[in-house]
Short mmCIF file of C-alpha atoms in Angstrom, two decimals:
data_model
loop_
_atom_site.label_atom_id
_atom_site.label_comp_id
_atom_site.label_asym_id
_atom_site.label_seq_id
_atom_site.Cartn_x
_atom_site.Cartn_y
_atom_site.Cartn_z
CA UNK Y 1 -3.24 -28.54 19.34
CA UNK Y 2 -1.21 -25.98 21.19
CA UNK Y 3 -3.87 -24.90 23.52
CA UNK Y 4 -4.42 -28.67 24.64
CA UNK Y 5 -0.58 -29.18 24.98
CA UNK Y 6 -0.18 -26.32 27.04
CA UNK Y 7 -3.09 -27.87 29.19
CA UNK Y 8 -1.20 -30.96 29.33
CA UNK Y 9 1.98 -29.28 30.37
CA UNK Y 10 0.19 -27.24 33.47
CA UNK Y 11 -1.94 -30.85 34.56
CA UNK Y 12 1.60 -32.44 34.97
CA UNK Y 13 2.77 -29.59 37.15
CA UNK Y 14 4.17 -27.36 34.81
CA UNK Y 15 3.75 -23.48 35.10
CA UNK Y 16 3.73 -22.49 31.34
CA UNK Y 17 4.14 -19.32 29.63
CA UNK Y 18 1.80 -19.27 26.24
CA UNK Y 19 2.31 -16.50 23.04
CA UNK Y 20 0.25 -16.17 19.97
CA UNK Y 21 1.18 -13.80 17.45
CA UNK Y 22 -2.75 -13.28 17.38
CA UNK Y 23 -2.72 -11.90 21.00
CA UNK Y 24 -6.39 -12.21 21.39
CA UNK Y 25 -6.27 -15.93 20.76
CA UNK Y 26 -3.77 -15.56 24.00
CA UNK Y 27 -6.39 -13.74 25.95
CA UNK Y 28 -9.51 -15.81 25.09
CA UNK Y 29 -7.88 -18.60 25.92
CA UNK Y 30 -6.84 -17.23 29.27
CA UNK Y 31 -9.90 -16.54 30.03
CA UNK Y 32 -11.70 -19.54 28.87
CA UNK Y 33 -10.09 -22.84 29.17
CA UNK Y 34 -7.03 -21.71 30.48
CA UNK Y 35 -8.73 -20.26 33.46
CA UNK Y 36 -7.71 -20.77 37.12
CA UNK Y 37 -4.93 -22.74 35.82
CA UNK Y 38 -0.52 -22.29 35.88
CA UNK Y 39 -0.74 -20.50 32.65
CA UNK Y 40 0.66 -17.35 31.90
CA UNK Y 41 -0.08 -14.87 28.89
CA UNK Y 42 2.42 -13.14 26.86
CA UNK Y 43 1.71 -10.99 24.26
CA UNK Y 44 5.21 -10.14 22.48
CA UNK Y 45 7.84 -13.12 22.30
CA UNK Y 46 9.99 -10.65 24.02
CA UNK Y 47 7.45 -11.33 26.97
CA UNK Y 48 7.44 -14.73 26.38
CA UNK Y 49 11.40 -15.21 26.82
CA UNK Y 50 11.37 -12.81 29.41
CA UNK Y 51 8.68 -15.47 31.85
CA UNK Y 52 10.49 -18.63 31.06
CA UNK Y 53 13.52 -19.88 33.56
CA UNK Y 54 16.73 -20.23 32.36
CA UNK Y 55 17.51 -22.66 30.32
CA UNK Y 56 14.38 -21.49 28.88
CA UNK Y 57 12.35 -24.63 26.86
CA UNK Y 58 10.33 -23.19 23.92
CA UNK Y 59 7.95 -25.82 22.31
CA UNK Y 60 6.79 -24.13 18.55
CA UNK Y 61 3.75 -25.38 17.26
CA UNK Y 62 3.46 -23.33 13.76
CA UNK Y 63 2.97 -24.22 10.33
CA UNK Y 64 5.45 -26.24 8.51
CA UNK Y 65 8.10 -24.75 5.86
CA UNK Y 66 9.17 -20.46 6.07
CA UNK Y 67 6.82 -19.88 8.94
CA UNK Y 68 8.78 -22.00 11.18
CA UNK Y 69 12.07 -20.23 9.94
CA UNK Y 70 10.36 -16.85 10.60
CA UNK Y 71 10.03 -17.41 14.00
CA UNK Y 72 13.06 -18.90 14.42
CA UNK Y 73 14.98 -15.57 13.45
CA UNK Y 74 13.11 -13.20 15.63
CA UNK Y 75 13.33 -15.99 18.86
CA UNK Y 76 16.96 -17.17 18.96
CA UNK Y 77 17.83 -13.33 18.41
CA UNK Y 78 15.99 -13.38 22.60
CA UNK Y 79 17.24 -16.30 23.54
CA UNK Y 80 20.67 -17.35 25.18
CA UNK Y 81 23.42 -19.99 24.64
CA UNK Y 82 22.48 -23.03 26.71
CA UNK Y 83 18.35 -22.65 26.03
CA UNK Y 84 16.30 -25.17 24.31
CA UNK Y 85 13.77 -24.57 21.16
CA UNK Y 86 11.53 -27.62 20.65
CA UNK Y 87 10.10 -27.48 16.81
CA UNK Y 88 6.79 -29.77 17.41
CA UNK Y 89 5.45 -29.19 14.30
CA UNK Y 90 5.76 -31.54 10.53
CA UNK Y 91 8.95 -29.96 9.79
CA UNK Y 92 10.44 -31.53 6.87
CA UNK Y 93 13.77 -33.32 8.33
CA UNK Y 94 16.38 -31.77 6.01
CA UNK Y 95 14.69 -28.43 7.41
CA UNK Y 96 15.58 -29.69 10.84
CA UNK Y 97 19.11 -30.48 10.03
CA UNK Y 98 19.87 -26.99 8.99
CA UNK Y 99 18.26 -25.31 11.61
CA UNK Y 100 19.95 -27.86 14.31
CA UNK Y 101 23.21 -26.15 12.64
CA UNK Y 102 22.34 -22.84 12.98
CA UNK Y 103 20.88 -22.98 16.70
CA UNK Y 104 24.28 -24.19 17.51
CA UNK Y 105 26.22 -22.06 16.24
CA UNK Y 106 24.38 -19.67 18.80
CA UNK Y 107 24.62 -22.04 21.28
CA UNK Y 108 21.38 -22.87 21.41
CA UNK Y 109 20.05 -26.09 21.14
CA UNK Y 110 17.48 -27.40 18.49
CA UNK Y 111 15.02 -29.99 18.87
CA UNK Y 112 12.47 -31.46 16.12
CA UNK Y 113 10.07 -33.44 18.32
CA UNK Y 114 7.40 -35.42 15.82
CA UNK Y 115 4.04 -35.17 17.57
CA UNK Y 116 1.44 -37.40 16.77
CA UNK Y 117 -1.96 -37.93 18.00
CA UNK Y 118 -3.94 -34.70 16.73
CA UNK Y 119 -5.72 -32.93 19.14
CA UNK Y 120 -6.77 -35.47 21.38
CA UNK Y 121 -3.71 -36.66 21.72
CA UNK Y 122 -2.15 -33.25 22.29
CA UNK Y 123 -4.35 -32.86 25.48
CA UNK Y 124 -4.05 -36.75 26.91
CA UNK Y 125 -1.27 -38.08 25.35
CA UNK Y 126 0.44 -38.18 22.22
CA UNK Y 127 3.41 -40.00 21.09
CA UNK Y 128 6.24 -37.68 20.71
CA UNK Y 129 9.77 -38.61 18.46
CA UNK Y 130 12.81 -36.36 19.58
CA UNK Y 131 15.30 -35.84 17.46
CA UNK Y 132 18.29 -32.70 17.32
CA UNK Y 133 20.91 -31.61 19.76
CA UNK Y 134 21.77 -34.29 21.65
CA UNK Y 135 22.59 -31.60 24.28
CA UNK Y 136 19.45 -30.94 24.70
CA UNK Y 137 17.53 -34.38 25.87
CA UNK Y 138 18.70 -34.02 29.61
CA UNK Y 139 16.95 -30.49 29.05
CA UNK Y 140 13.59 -31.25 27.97
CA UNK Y 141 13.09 -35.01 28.64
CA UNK Y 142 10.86 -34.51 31.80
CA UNK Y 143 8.50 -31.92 30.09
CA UNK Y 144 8.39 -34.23 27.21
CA UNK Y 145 7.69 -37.55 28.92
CA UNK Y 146 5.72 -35.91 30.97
CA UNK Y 147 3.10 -35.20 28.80
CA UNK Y 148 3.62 -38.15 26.30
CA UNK Y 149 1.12 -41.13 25.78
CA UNK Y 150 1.68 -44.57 28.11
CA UNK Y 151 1.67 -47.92 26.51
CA UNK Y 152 -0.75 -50.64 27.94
CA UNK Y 153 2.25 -51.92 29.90
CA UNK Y 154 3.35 -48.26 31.00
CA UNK Y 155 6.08 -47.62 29.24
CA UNK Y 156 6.10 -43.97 28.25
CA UNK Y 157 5.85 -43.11 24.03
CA UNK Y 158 8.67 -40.78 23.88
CA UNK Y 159 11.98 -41.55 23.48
CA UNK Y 160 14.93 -39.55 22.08
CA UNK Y 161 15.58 -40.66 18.34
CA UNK Y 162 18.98 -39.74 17.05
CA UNK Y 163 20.88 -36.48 15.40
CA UNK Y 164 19.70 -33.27 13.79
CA UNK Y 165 16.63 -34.43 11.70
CA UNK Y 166 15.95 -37.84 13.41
CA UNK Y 167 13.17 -36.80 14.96
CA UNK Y 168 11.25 -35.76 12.11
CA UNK Y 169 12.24 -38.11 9.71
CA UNK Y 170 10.59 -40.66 12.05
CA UNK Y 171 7.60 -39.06 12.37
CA UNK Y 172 7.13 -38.55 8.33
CA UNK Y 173 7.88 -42.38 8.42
CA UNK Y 174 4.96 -42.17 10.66
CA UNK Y 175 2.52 -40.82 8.47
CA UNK Y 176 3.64 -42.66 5.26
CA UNK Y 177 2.47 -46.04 6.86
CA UNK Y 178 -0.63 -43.92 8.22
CA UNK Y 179 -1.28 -43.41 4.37
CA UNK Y 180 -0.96 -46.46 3.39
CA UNK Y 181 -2.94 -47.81 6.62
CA UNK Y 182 -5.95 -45.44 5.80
CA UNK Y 183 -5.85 -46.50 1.87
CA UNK Y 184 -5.74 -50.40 2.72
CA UNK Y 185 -8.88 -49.86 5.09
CA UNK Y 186 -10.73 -47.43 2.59
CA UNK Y 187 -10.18 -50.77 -0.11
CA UNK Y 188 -11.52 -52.96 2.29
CA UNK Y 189 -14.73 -50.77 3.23
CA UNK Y 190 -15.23 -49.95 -0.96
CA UNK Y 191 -15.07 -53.91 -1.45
CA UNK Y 192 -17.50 -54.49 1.22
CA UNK Y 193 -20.07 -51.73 0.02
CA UNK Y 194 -20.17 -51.83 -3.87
CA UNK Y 195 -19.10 -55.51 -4.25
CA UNK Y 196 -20.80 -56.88 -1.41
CA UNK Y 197 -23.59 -54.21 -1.34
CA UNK Y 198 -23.31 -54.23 3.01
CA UNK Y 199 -25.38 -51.34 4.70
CA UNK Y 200 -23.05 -48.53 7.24
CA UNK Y 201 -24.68 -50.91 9.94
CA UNK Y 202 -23.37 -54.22 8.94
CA UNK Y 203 -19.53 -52.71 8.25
CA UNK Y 204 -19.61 -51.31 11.26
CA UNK Y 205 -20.10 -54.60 13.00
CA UNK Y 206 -17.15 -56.22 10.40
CA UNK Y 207 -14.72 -53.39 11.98
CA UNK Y 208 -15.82 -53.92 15.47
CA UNK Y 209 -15.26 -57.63 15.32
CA UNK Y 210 -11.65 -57.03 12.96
CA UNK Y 211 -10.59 -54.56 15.86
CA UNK Y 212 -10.92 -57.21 18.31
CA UNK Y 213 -8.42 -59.91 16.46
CA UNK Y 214 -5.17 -59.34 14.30
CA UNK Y 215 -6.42 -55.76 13.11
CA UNK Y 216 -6.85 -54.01 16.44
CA UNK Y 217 -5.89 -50.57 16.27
CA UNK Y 218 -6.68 -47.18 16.39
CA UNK Y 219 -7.87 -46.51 12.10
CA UNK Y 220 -9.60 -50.12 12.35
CA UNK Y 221 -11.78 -48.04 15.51
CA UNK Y 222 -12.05 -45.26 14.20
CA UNK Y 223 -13.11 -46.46 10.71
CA UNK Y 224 -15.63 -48.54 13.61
CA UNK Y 225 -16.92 -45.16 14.63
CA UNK Y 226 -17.26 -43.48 11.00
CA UNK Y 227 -19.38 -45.89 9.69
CA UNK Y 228 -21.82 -45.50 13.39
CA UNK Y 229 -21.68 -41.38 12.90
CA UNK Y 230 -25.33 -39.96 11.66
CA UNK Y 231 -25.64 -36.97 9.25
CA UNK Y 232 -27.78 -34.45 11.58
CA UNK Y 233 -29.06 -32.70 8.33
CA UNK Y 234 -30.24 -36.07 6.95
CA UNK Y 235 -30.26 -38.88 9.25
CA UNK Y 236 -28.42 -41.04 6.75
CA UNK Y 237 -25.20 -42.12 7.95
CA UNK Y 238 -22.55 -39.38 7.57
CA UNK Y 239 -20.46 -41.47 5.32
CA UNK Y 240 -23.02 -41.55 2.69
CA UNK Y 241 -22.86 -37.27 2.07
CA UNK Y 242 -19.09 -37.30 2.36
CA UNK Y 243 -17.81 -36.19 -0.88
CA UNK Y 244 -14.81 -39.10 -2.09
CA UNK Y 245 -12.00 -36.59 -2.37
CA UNK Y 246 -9.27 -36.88 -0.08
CA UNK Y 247 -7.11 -34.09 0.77
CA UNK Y 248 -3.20 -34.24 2.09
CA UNK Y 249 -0.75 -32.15 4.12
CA UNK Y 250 2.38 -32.98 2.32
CA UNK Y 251 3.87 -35.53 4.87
CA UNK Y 252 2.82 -38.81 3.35
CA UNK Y 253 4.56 -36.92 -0.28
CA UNK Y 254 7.55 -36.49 1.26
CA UNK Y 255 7.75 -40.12 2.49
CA UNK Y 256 7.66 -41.09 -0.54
CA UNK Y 257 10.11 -38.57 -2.24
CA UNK Y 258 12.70 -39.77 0.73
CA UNK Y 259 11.79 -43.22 -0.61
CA UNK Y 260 12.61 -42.51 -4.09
CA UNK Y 261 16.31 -40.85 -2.89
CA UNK Y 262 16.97 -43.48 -0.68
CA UNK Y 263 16.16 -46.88 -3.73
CA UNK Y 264 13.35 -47.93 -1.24
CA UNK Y 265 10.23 -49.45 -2.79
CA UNK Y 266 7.56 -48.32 -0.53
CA UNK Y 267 5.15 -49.13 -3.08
CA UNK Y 268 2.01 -49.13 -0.70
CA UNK Y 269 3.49 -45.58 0.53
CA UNK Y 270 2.89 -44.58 -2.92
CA UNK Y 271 0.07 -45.63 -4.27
CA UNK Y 272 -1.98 -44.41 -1.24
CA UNK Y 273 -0.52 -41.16 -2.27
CA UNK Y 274 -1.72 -41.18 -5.55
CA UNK Y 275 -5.22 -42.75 -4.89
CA UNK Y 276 -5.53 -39.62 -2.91
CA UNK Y 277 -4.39 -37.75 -6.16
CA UNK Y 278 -6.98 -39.50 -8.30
CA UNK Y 279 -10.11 -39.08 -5.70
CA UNK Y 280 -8.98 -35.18 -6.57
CA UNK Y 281 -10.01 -35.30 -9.99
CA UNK Y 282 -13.59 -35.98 -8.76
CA UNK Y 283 -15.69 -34.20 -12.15
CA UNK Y 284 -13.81 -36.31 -14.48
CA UNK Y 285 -14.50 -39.24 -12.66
CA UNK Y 286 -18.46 -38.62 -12.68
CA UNK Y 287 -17.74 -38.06 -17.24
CA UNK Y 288 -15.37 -41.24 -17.05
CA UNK Y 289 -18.07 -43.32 -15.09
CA UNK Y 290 -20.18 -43.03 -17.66
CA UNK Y 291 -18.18 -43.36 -20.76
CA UNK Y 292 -15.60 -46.17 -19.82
CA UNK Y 293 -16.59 -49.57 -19.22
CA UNK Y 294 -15.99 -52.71 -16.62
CA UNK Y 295 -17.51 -55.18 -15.02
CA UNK Y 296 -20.42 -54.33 -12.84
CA UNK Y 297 -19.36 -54.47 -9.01
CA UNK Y 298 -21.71 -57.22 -7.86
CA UNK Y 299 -19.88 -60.13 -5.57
CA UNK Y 300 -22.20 -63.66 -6.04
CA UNK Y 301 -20.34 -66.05 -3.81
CA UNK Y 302 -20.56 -66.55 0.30
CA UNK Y 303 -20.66 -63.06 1.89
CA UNK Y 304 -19.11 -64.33 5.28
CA UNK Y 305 -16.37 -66.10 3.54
CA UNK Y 306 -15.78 -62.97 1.37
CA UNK Y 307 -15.23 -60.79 4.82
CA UNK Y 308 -12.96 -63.23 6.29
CA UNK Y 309 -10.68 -63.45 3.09
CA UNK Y 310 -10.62 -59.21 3.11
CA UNK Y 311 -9.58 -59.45 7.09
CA UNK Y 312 -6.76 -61.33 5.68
CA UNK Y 313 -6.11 -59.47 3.01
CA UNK Y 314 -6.46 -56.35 4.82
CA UNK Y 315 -4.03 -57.76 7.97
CA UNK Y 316 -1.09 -59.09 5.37
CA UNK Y 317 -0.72 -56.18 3.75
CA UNK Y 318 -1.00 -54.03 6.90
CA UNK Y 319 2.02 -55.97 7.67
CA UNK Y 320 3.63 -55.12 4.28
CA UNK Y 321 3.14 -51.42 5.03
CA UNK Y 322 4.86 -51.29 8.24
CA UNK Y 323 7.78 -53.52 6.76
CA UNK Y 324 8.11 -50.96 3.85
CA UNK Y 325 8.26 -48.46 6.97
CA UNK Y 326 10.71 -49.60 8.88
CA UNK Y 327 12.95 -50.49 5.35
CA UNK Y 328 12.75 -46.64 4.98
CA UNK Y 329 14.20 -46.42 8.34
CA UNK Y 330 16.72 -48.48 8.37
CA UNK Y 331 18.01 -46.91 5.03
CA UNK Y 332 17.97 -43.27 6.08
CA UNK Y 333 20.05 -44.64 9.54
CA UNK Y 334 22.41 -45.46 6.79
CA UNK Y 335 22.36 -42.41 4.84
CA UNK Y 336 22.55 -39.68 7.63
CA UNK Y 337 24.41 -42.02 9.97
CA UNK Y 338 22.01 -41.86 12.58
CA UNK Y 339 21.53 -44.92 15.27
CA UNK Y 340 17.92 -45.48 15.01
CA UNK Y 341 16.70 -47.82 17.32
CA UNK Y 342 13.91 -49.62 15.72
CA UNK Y 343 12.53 -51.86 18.07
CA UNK Y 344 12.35 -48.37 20.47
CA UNK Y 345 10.52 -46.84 17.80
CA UNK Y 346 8.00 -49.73 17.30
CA UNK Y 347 7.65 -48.53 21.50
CA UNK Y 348 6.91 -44.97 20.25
CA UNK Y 349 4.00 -46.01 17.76
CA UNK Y 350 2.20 -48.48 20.89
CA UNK Y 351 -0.48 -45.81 21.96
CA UNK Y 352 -1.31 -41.99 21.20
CA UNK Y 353 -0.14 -41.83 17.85
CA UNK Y 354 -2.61 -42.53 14.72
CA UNK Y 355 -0.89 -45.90 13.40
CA UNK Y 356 -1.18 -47.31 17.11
CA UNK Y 357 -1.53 -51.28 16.68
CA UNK Y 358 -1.61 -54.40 18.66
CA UNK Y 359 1.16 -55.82 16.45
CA UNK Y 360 3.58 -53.18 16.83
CA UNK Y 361 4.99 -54.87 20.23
CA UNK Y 362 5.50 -57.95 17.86
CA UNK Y 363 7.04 -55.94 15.59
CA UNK Y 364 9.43 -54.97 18.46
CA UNK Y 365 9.98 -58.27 19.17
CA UNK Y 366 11.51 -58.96 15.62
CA UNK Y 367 14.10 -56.21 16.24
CA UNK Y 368 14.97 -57.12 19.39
CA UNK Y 369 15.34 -61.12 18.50
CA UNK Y 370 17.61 -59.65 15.22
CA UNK Y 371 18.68 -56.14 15.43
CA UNK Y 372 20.14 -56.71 11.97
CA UNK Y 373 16.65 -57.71 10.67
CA UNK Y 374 16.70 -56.22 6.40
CA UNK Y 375 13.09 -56.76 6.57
CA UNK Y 376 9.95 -57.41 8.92
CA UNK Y 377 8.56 -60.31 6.03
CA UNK Y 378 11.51 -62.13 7.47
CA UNK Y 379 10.70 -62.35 11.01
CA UNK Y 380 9.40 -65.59 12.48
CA UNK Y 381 5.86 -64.46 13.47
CA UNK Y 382 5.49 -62.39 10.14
CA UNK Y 383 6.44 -64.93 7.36
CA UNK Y 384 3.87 -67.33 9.34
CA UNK Y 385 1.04 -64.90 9.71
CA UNK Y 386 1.68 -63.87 5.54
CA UNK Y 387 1.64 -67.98 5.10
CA UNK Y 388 -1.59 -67.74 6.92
CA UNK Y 389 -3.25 -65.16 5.07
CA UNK Y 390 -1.60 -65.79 1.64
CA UNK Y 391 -4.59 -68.11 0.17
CA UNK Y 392 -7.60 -65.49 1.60
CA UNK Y 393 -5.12 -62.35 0.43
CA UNK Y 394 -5.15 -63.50 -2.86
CA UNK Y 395 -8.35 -64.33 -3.64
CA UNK Y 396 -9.57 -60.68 -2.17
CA UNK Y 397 -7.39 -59.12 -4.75
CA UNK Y 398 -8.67 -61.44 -7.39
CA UNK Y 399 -11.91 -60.68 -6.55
CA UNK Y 400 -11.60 -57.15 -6.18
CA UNK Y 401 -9.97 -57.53 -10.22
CA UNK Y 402 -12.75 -59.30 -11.42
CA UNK Y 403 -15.56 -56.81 -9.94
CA UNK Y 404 -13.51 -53.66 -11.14
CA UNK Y 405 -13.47 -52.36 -7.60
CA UNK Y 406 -9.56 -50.42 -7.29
CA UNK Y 407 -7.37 -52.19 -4.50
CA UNK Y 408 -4.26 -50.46 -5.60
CA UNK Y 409 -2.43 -50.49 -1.52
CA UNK Y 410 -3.91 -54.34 -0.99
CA UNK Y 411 -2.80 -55.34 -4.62
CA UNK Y 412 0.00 -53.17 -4.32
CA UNK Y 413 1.23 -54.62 -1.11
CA UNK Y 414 0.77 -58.37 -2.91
CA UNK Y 415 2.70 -57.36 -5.32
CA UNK Y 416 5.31 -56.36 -3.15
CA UNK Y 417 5.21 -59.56 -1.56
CA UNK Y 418 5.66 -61.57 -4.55
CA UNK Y 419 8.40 -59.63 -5.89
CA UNK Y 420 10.17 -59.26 -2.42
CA UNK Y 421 10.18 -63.41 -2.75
CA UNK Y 422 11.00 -63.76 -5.87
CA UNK Y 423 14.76 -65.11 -6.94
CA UNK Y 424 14.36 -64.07 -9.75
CA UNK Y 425 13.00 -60.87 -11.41
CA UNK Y 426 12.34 -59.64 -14.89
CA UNK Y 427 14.58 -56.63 -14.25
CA UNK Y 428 17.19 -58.53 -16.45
CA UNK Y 429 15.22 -57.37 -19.67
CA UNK Y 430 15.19 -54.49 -18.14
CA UNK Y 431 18.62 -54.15 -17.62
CA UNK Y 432 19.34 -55.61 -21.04
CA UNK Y 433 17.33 -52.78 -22.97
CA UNK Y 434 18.99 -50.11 -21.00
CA UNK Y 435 22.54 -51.68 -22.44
CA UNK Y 436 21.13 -51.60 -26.15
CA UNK Y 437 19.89 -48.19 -26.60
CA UNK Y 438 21.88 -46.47 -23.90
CA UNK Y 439 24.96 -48.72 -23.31
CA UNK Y 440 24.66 -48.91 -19.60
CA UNK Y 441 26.15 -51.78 -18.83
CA UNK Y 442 25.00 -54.73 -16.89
CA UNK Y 443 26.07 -57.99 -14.46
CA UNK Y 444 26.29 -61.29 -15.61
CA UNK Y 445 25.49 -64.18 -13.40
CA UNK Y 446 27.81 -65.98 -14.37
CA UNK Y 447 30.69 -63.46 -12.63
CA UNK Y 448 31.12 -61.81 -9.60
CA UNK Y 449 29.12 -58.66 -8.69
CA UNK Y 450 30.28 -55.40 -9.68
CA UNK Y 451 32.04 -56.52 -12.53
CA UNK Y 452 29.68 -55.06 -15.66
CA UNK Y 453 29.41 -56.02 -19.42
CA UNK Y 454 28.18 -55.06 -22.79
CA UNK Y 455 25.99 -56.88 -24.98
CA UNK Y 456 26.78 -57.42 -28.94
CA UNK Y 457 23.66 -55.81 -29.97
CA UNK Y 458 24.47 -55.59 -33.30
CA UNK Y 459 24.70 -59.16 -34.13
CA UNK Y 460 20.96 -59.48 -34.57
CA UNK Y 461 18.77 -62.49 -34.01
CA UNK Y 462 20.23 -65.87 -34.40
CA UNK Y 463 20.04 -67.61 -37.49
CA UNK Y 464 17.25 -69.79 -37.85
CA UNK Y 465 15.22 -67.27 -34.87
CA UNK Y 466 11.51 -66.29 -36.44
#
């Protein structure tokens, strides 16, 4: 990713200095891709801040966590008050914050730029979430729009974000829905191979057809392409010799932990999460298969009418996702006082990054019609397009239930639904337990809020209660 960044820097004009603390990745890529090109090869970082122009811009690319720190130290000890460090890597936001804090107190500025898009979008275009020193964005936001993806419309994908951690708290935001996202269209594909029994062939043609409606976006295509790969060993189709344990990075985790702190129920977030964590334990799922029961996964009604309920199921709660999302957002502007912009940031997610969507511009719309929005459901467009889908959505799930296929994110996401409408909620047992063995208190509805109450536990039943 930083060799393809660096080559997106020099095809925009840039001259760029590059340093590897494995100099002979520095020199092989000098003389390989790198060749003929405005790229210049350090091999010491004391090199590397001697090359740049002051104020130097430093874009890191390293591993999340003490590496980054690491690097920090021995850097800002070369650089000078007034110079820019750009973090571009998952740095965990609350890492950002502090190290925002201690740049400055140097004088240097901090920036932690989210970059999404992997490696292809490194090189063509990815979308890039700024976030830090505000000092800084005059400093860096021509190298940074520069090389940043362009919507259909033009509009570039990078934009600055807000304050100290900003930048990556948007981009973990990011990758939460792109967990969720990835878990709602693994669901679909399982339902569509064990329930309806559908060859790589025939899914392949669902996805095409789902990417050019409601669903168009970048994980319905790619999920398009998947399913068309061969297996050059075997000629079966790739997917087939796949082994079904998924691995993480740690991002979509601490979406959900910020979740958690902040009394956001990103459900869908979450259970994506631990599907992943349950595709882990992959031998005791072979011993379990053959020792618990269920019902065997076999789907006997319409198989066209079955595909257009899971589109629908699959679009509503792709819609619940991205609602959770931008709750999470709007809470942590709250928290950390920063002034997120989400209708920009819906911008940011319109092309190069992995959650890219045809929606998102309607999901700018709803924040620009009502900045104030608590919650996408409530938009317009979205409560009519859940109305829509509510009848197919359900029936998928119900399906999915009775062939003991797991749906957790779509059922997950239903359930969010239902309890998000709901005026009323169970939680007053709930609440009501917690007050008899633990004397928390609760609110009656007969009195204002905030006012709280204790039960007379210790009357017992009623007389004349069996």
């Amino acid at each position: 990713m930083g060799e393809n960044l660096a080559l997106n820097l020099e095809r925009r004009g840039f001259v760029v200095a590059v340093y590897n603390r494995t100099v002979g990745k520095v020199d092989r890529f000098l003389g390989g891709r790198a060749a003929g090109r405005k790229i210049l090869g350090c091999h010491s970082l004391r090199e590397l801040a001697a090359a740049l122009r002051r104020p130097r811009r430093v874009l890191l690319l390293v591993q999340a966590g003490q590496p980054v720190d690491d690097l920090l130290r021995r850097l800002l000890a070369l650089l000078e008050p007034g110079d820019v460090v750009i973090d571009g890597g998952n740095s965990h936001f609350q890492d950002t914050r502090r190290r925002v804090r201690a740049a400055a107190a140097r004088g240097i500025h901090l920036v932690g730029a989210g970059i999404s898009g992997g490696e292809e979008g490194a090189l063509n275009g990815p979308a890039i979430m700024p976030g830090g020193a505000p000092q800084a964005w005059p400093l860096v936001k021509d190298l940074l729009q520069g090389i940043a993806a362009r919507a259909p419309d033009g509009s570039v994908c990078c934009e600055w974000v807000g304050g100290d951690g900003a930048g990556h708290f948007v981009k973990m935001v990011h990758n939460g829905i792109e967990y969720a996202d990835m878990q709602m269209i693994a669901e679909a594909y399982s339902l569509m191979e064990q329930g309806l029994g559908l060859d790589a062939g025939r899914m392949r043609r669902v996805f095409a057809q789902w990417n050019r409606g409601n669903l168009n976006s970048y994980l319905i295509e790619v999920t398009r392409e998947v399913l068309g790969a061969p297996d050059s060993q075997t000629g079966r189709p790739l997917l087939e010799v796949i082994l079904d344990t998924a691995g993480q990075k740690g991002t979509g985790m601490w979406a959900v932990r910020e979740a958690l702190e902040l009394g956001v129920p990103a459900t869908i977030m979450a259970e994506a999460l631990f599907a992943r964590g349950l595709s882990a334990l992959k031998e005791e799922r072979v011993r379990a298969a053959t020792r618990l029961r269920g019902p065997r996964p076999a789907c006997a009604g319409d198989r066209e009418e079955f595909i257009g309920r899971l589109g629908q199921a699959l679009y509503a709660s792709k819609i619940c996702g991205y609602a959770q999302g931008f709750h999470l957002l709007r809470a942590a502007a709250a928290r950390y006082r920063w002034n997120l912009d989400l209708a920009g940031i819906a911008l940011l997610w319109r092309a190069g990054c992995i959650i890219r969507a045809g929606f998102l511009d309607r999901i700018r719309r709803a924040f620009v019609r009502d900045p104030g929005l608590p919650n996408l459901l409530l938009d317009p467009y979205f409560r009519a397009a859940l109305s829509r889908a509510q009848t197919g959505w359900r029936k998928a799930v119900a399906t999915a239930a009775d062939l003991g296929i797991p749906t957790p994110a779509l059922a997950g996401a239903l359930a969010y639904y239902d309890g998000y409408r709901s005026g009323r909620l169970p939680a007053n047992l709930i609440q009501a337990q917690r007050d008899y063995f633990g004397a928390h208190g609760f609110e009656r509805v007969d009195r204002p809020r905030g006012e709280f109450f204790h039960g007379d536990w210790s009357a017992g039943p009623h007389r004349g209660d069996g």
